[in-house]
Tab-separated table of C-alpha atoms in Angstrom:
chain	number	residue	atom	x	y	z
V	298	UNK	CA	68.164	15.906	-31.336
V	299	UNK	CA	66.438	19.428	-32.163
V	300	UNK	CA	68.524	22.477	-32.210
V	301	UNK	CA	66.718	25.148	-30.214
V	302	UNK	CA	67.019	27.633	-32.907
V	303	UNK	CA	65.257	25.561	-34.930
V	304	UNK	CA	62.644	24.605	-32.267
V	305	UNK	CA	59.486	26.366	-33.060
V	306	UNK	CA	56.904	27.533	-30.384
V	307	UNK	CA	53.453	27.859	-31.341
V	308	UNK	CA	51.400	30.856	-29.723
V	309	UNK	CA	48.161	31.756	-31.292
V	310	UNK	CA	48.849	31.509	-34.667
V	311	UNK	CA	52.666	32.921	-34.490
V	312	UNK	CA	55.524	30.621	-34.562
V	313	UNK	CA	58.755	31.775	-33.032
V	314	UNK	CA	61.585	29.903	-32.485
V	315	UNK	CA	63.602	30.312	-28.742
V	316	UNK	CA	66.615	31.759	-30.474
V	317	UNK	CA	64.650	34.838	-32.147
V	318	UNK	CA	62.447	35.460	-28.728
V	319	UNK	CA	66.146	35.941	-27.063
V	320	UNK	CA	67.423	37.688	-29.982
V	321	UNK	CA	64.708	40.548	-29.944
V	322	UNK	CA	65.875	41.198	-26.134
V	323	UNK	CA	68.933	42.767	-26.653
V	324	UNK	CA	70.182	43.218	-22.681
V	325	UNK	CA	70.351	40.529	-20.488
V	326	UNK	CA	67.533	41.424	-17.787
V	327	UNK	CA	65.368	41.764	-20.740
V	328	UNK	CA	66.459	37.937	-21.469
V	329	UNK	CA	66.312	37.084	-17.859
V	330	UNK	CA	62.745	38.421	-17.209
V	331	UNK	CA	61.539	36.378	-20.695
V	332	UNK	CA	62.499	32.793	-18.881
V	333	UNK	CA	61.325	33.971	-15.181
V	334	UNK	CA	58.054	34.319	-15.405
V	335	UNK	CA	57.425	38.549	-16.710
V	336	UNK	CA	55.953	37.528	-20.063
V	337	UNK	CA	52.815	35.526	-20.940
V	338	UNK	CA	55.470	33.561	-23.282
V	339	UNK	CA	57.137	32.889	-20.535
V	340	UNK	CA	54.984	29.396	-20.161
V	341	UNK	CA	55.269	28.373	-23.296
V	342	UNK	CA	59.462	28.966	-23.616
V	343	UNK	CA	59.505	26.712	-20.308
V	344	UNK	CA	57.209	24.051	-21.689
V	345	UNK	CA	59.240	23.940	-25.044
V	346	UNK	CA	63.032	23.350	-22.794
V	347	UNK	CA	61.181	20.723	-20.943
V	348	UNK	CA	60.508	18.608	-24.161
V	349	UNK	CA	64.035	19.502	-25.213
V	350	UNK	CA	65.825	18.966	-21.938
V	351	UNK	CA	63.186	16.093	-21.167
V	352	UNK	CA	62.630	17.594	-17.841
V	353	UNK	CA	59.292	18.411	-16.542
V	354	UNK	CA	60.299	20.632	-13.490
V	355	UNK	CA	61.669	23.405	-15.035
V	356	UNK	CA	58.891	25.333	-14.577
V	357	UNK	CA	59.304	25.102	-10.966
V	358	UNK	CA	62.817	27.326	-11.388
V	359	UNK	CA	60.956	30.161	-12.201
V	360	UNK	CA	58.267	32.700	-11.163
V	361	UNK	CA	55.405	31.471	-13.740
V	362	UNK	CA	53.675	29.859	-10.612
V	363	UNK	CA	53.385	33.108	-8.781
V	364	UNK	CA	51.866	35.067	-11.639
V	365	UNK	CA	48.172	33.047	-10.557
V	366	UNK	CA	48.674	34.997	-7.133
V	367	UNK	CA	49.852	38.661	-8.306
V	368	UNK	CA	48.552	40.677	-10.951
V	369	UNK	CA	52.735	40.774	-12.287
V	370	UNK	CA	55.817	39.374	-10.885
V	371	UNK	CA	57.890	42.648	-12.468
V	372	UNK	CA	57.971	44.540	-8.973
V	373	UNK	CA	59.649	41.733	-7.386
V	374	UNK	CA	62.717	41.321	-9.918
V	375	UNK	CA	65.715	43.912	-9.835
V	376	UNK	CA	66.401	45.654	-12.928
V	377	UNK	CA	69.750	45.175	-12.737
V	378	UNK	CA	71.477	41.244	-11.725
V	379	UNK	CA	72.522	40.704	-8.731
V	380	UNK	CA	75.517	38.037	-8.039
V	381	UNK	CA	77.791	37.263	-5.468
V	382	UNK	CA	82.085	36.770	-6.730
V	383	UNK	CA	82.423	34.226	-3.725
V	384	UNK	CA	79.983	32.077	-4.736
V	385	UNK	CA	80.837	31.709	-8.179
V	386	UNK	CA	84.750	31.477	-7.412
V	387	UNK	CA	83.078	28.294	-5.299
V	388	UNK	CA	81.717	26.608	-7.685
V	389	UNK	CA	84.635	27.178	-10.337
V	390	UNK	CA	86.763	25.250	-7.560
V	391	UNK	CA	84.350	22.791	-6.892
V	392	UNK	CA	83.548	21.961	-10.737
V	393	UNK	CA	80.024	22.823	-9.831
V	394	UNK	CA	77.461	23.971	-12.396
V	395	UNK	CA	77.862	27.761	-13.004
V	396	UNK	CA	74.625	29.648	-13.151
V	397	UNK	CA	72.267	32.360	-11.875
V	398	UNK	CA	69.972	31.684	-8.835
V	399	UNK	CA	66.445	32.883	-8.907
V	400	UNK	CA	66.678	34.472	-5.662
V	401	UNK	CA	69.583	36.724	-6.607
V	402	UNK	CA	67.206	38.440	-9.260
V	403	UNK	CA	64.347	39.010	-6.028
């Protein structure tokens, strides 16, 4: 199995592994816009979790797909997160997967 520090991504000529991309965005919307679609990375972070994960519909969780209609996807994300206490004391009871929905970052 590769570790995803060690996973490098290849852009241009500049390889980058996931771990330092996330490590040069020190706040957590910075981190959150990376993987949603704000950077022209964005693509290739997606395409490199999909070979780890072996998924191929990841891309489909975030907003890469609407940067071919608007110019940038940046005016639709808050700068700040967005969550809801209910919903996550939910899914604690339930034993449900814990994690942030796209749509509470629109």
């Amino acid at each position: 199995m590769i570790q995803h520090e060690e996973y490098l991504l290849q852009k241009d000529t500049k390889k980058t592994s996931i771990k330092q991309i996330f490590l040069t965005n020190k706040t957590t919307s910075s981190n959150l816009s990376v993987i949603n679609g704000l950077q022209s990375i964005t693509p290739v972070i997606v395409s490199a979790i999909e070979q780890l994960t072996s998924r191929q519909d990841l891309c489909s969780l975030t907003l890469v797909s609407w940067l071919k209609i608007l110019d940038s996807v940046e005016p639709l994300l808050k700068h700040s997160c967005a969550w809801c206490p209910y919903c996550y004391q939910v899914w604690r009871e339930q034993g449900e997967v814990i994690y942030i929905p796209l749509l509470w970052l629109i």
